[in-house]
CSV table of C-alpha atoms and ligand atoms in Angstrom, one decimal:
chain,number,residue,atom,x,y,z
A,134,MET,CA,-24.0,-46.7,33.2
A,135,SER,CA,-27.1,-44.3,33.8
A,136,ILE,CA,-27.6,-40.6,34.6
A,137,ARG,CA,-30.7,-38.7,35.2
A,138,PHE,CA,-31.8,-35.0,35.3
A,139,GLY,CA,-34.8,-34.7,37.2
A,140,GLY,CA,-37.1,-37.2,35.7
A,141,LEU,CA,-35.2,-37.3,32.3
A,142,ARG,CA,-33.0,-40.4,31.9
A,143,ALA,CA,-30.2,-38.9,29.8
A,144,VAL,CA,-28.0,-42.1,29.8
A,145,ASP,CA,-30.0,-45.6,30.2
A,146,ASN,CA,-27.9,-48.6,31.1
A,147,VAL,CA,-25.1,-47.5,28.1
A,148,SER,CA,-22.5,-50.2,28.3
A,149,PHE,CA,-19.6,-50.7,25.6
A,150,SER,CA,-15.9,-51.5,26.0
A,151,ILE,CA,-13.0,-49.7,23.6
A,152,GLU,CA,-10.3,-51.7,22.0
A,153,PRO,CA,-6.7,-50.1,21.4
A,154,HIS,CA,-6.3,-48.6,17.7
A,155,SER,CA,-10.2,-49.2,17.0
A,156,ILE,CA,-12.5,-46.2,16.2
A,157,THR,CA,-16.3,-46.4,18.1
A,158,THR,CA,-19.0,-44.1,16.9
A,159,ILE,CA,-22.1,-42.8,19.2
A,160,ILE,CA,-24.9,-42.2,17.1
A,161,GLY,CA,-28.0,-40.6,17.9
A,162,PRO,CA,-30.4,-37.7,17.4
A,163,ASN,CA,-30.0,-34.3,19.2
A,164,GLY,CA,-30.8,-34.9,22.8
A,165,ALA,CA,-30.1,-38.5,22.8
A,166,GLY,CA,-27.3,-38.3,25.3
A,167,LYS,CA,-24.5,-38.3,23.4
A,168,SER,CA,-22.5,-35.6,25.1
A,169,THR,CA,-23.7,-36.5,28.2
A,170,LEU,CA,-22.2,-39.9,28.2
A,171,PHE,CA,-18.8,-38.0,27.3
A,172,ASN,CA,-19.3,-36.1,30.5
A,173,LEU,CA,-19.9,-39.2,32.2
A,174,ILE,CA,-16.6,-41.0,31.0
A,175,SER,CA,-14.3,-37.4,31.2
A,176,GLY,CA,-15.6,-36.9,34.9
A,177,ALA,CA,-17.5,-33.8,34.5
A,178,LEU,CA,-20.4,-35.7,35.5
A,179,ARG,CA,-20.8,-38.6,38.0
A,180,PRO,CA,-23.1,-41.7,37.1
A,181,LEU,CA,-26.0,-42.5,38.9
A,182,SER,CA,-25.5,-45.9,38.7
A,183,GLY,CA,-22.2,-47.8,36.4
A,184,LYS,CA,-18.8,-47.6,36.2
A,185,VAL,CA,-15.9,-46.4,34.4
A,186,LEU,CA,-13.1,-48.4,34.0
A,187,ILE,CA,-9.8,-47.4,32.1
A,188,ASP,CA,-7.5,-50.1,31.5
A,189,GLY,CA,-9.4,-52.2,34.3
A,190,ILE,CA,-9.1,-49.5,36.9
A,191,ASP,CA,-12.2,-47.8,38.2
A,192,GLN,CA,-12.4,-44.4,37.7
A,193,THR,CA,-16.1,-43.5,38.3
A,194,GLY,CA,-16.3,-40.3,39.4
A,195,ALA,CA,-12.9,-39.3,39.6
A,196,PRO,CA,-12.1,-35.6,38.7
A,197,PRO,CA,-11.5,-34.8,35.3
A,198,TYR,CA,-7.9,-34.2,35.8
A,199,CYS,CA,-7.6,-37.6,37.1
A,200,ILE,CA,-9.5,-39.0,34.2
A,201,GLN,CA,-7.1,-36.9,31.7
A,202,GLN,CA,-4.0,-38.7,33.7
A,203,ALA,CA,-5.4,-42.1,33.1
A,204,GLY,CA,-5.0,-41.4,29.1
A,205,VAL,CA,-8.4,-39.9,27.9
A,206,GLY,CA,-8.4,-36.7,26.1
A,207,ARG,CA,-11.4,-34.8,24.5
A,208,SER,CA,-12.5,-31.8,22.4
A,209,PHE,CA,-15.9,-30.3,23.1
A,210,GLN,CA,-18.9,-29.7,21.2
A,211,ILE,CA,-18.5,-26.0,21.9
A,212,THR,CA,-15.2,-24.7,20.8
A,213,ASN,CA,-12.9,-25.1,23.8
A,214,LEU,CA,-9.9,-22.8,23.0
A,215,PHE,CA,-8.6,-19.8,24.6
A,216,PHE,CA,-9.5,-17.2,21.9
A,217,GLU,CA,-7.5,-14.2,22.7
A,218,LEU,CA,-4.4,-16.5,23.8
A,219,PRO,CA,-1.4,-17.3,21.1
A,220,VAL,CA,-1.8,-20.7,19.3
A,221,ALA,CA,1.4,-22.2,21.3
A,222,GLU,CA,0.1,-21.0,24.5
A,223,ASN,CA,-3.1,-23.0,23.9
A,224,LEU,CA,-1.1,-26.2,23.3
A,225,ARG,CA,1.3,-25.6,26.3
A,226,LEU,CA,-1.9,-25.2,28.8
A,227,ALA,CA,-3.1,-28.5,27.5
A,228,ALA,CA,0.5,-30.4,27.2
A,229,GLN,CA,1.2,-29.4,31.2
A,230,VAL,CA,-0.5,-32.4,31.9
A,231,LEU,CA,2.7,-34.2,30.7
A,232,GLU,CA,4.7,-32.7,33.3
A,233,PRO,CA,5.7,-34.5,36.7
A,234,ALA,CA,2.9,-34.1,39.4
A,235,GLY,CA,3.9,-31.1,41.5
A,236,LYS,CA,5.8,-29.4,38.6
A,237,LEU,CA,2.9,-27.1,37.1
A,238,TRP,CA,3.7,-23.9,38.9
A,239,ARG,CA,7.7,-24.1,38.3
A,240,PRO,CA,8.5,-21.4,35.6
A,241,ILE,CA,7.8,-22.2,32.1
A,242,ALA,CA,11.5,-23.1,31.5
A,243,ALA,CA,11.1,-26.0,33.6
A,244,GLY,CA,8.4,-27.3,31.5
A,245,ALA,CA,10.5,-29.3,29.0
A,246,GLU,CA,8.2,-32.1,28.2
A,247,SER,CA,5.6,-29.8,27.5
A,248,ARG,CA,7.9,-27.5,25.2
A,249,ALA,CA,9.0,-30.3,23.3
A,250,ARG,CA,5.4,-31.6,22.6
A,251,VAL,CA,4.0,-28.1,21.8
A,252,SER,CA,6.8,-28.1,18.9
A,253,GLU,CA,5.8,-31.5,17.9
A,254,LEU,CA,1.9,-30.8,17.7
A,255,LEU,CA,2.7,-27.4,15.7
A,256,GLU,CA,4.6,-29.2,12.8
A,257,GLN,CA,2.4,-32.2,12.8
A,258,PHE,CA,-0.8,-29.9,12.0
A,259,ASP,CA,1.0,-27.2,10.2
A,260,LEU,CA,0.5,-24.5,12.7
A,261,ALA,CA,4.0,-23.4,13.3
A,262,ALA,CA,3.7,-20.5,11.4
A,263,LYS,CA,0.7,-19.1,13.1
A,264,ALA,CA,2.0,-19.9,16.9
A,265,HIS,CA,2.6,-16.6,17.8
A,266,ARG,CA,-0.9,-15.6,16.6
A,267,SER,CA,-4.1,-15.5,18.8
A,268,VAL,CA,-6.6,-17.9,18.3
A,269,ALA,CA,-8.9,-15.4,16.9
A,270,GLN,CA,-7.1,-14.9,14.0
A,271,LEU,CA,-7.3,-18.3,12.9
A,272,SER,CA,-9.6,-19.2,9.5
A,273,HIS,CA,-12.2,-21.6,11.1
A,274,GLY,CA,-10.3,-24.7,9.4
A,275,GLU,CA,-7.4,-23.9,11.3
A,276,GLN,CA,-9.3,-23.6,14.5
A,277,ARG,CA,-10.5,-27.0,14.1
A,278,ARG,CA,-7.0,-28.3,13.7
A,279,LEU,CA,-5.9,-26.7,16.7
A,280,GLU,CA,-8.9,-28.1,18.7
A,281,LEU,CA,-7.6,-31.7,17.4
A,282,ALA,CA,-3.9,-30.6,18.6
A,283,VAL,CA,-5.1,-29.1,21.8
A,284,ALA,CA,-7.3,-32.5,22.7
A,285,LEU,CA,-3.8,-34.6,21.5
A,286,ALA,CA,-1.5,-32.8,24.0
A,287,GLY,CA,-1.5,-34.7,26.6
A,288,LYS,CA,-1.1,-37.7,24.3
A,289,PRO,CA,-4.4,-39.7,25.3
A,290,ARG,CA,-4.7,-43.1,24.5
A,291,LEU,CA,-8.5,-42.6,24.3
A,292,LEU,CA,-9.7,-39.5,22.2
A,293,MET,CA,-13.1,-38.6,22.6
A,294,LEU,CA,-14.3,-36.1,19.8
A,295,ASP,CA,-18.0,-34.6,20.5
A,296,GLU,CA,-19.3,-34.0,16.8
A,297,PRO,CA,-16.0,-33.2,15.4
A,298,THR,CA,-17.4,-32.5,11.7
A,299,GLN,CA,-20.1,-30.4,12.9
A,300,GLY,CA,-20.6,-26.8,10.7
A,301,MET,CA,-17.9,-28.6,8.0
A,302,SER,CA,-18.1,-28.7,4.6
A,303,HIS,CA,-18.1,-32.2,2.9
A,304,GLY,CA,-14.5,-31.9,1.9
A,305,GLU,CA,-13.8,-30.7,5.2
A,306,THR,CA,-15.5,-33.8,6.9
A,307,GLU,CA,-13.8,-36.4,4.7
A,308,ASP,CA,-10.7,-35.0,5.3
A,309,THR,CA,-11.4,-34.9,9.1
A,310,ALA,CA,-12.7,-38.8,8.8
A,311,LEU,CA,-9.2,-39.5,7.1
A,312,LEU,CA,-7.2,-37.6,10.1
A,313,ILE,CA,-9.3,-39.7,12.6
A,314,ARG,CA,-8.2,-43.1,10.9
A,315,THR,CA,-4.9,-41.7,11.1
A,316,LEU,CA,-4.5,-41.1,14.5
A,317,ALA,CA,-6.3,-44.6,15.5
A,318,GLY,CA,-3.3,-45.8,13.6
A,319,LYS,CA,-5.3,-47.0,10.9
A,320,GLN,CA,-3.4,-44.7,8.1
A,321,PRO,CA,0.1,-43.2,7.9
A,322,PHE,CA,-0.2,-39.7,9.2
A,323,SER,CA,-0.8,-37.2,6.8
A,324,LEU,CA,-2.4,-33.8,7.0
A,325,SER,CA,-1.8,-32.5,3.5
A,326,SER,CA,-5.5,-33.3,2.1
A,327,MET,CA,-7.2,-31.6,5.2
A,328,ILE,CA,-5.1,-28.7,5.0
A,329,SER,CA,-5.4,-28.2,1.5
A,330,ALA,CA,-9.3,-28.4,1.9
A,331,SER,CA,-9.3,-26.1,5.0
A,332,SER,CA,-7.0,-23.4,4.6
B,600,ADP,N1,-26.9,-30.7,32.9
B,600,ADP,C1,-28.2,-31.0,32.5
B,600,ADP,N2,-29.1,-30.8,33.2
B,600,ADP,C2,-30.2,-31.0,32.9
B,600,ADP,N3,-30.7,-31.8,31.4
B,600,ADP,C3,-29.6,-32.0,30.9
B,600,ADP,C4,-28.0,-31.3,31.1
B,600,ADP,N4,-27.5,-31.7,30.5
B,600,ADP,C5,-28.0,-32.6,29.2
B,600,ADP,N5,-29.2,-32.4,29.7
B,600,ADP,C6,-30.2,-33.1,28.8
B,600,ADP,O1,-29.9,-34.5,28.5
B,600,ADP,C7,-30.7,-35.0,27.2
B,600,ADP,C8,-29.3,-35.2,26.5
B,600,ADP,O2,-28.3,-34.0,26.0
B,600,ADP,P1,-27.2,-34.2,25.6
B,600,ADP,O3,-26.4,-35.2,26.3
B,600,ADP,O4,-26.4,-32.8,25.3
B,600,ADP,O5,-27.4,-34.8,23.8
B,600,ADP,P2,-26.7,-35.0,22.4
B,600,ADP,O6,-25.3,-34.5,23.0
B,600,ADP,O7,-26.8,-36.3,22.1
B,600,ADP,O8,-27.4,-34.2,21.7
B,600,ADP,C9,-31.3,-33.5,26.8
B,600,ADP,O9,-32.5,-33.6,26.7
B,600,ADP,C10,-30.4,-32.3,27.5
B,600,ADP,O10,-31.5,-31.5,27.6
B,601,MG,MG1,-24.0,-33.2,22.1
């Protein structure tokens, strides 16, 4: 896959495939094209050449909501939360993708699937006590946890995390690595160490 911005080849013939329950890491210095690659896969940008295949289906250039429905979730390098909204509302908005198509604008009461998912994530990420606080009132560690929960809300089968440990201490970085291994099914689910380090 390739893309150019004017004369700059930001992504030049990058090709790889990802297996279920695996962790794939993209490494490169600032400006190498990592975030651009994520934008190409998630549908924010359309490649100049090449294809994005998800479960063998060509999704090249499909809009982000289609890529999301195909099972791809992502977090952003820059925090992508609604700071003035409550924690639970951030999760509910992200979980709406689980509702059958066409039901998004029904009353909130109709959103049974997304409500169940919100409760599940609040528990799993130990944010239940903060469900009705605004994101702005959370600690940095809690915000990072919520970001992951938001990225997972739509039950993605491919989760893309853009520099998930940026700005974290050594301890928080280790805990996040453990969490990522857990999410990939390589470790039983446990958030206890992450919570002790970051809150
Ligand atoms: N929308 C854009 N328009 C023009 N140039 C861009 C755009 N997005 C990224 N770039 C450029 O592409 C290169 C790769 O950027 P980026 O993917 O953000 O790198 P990384 O995430 O590896 O640090 C950089 O030189 C950046 O300035
Ligand atoms: Mg980047």
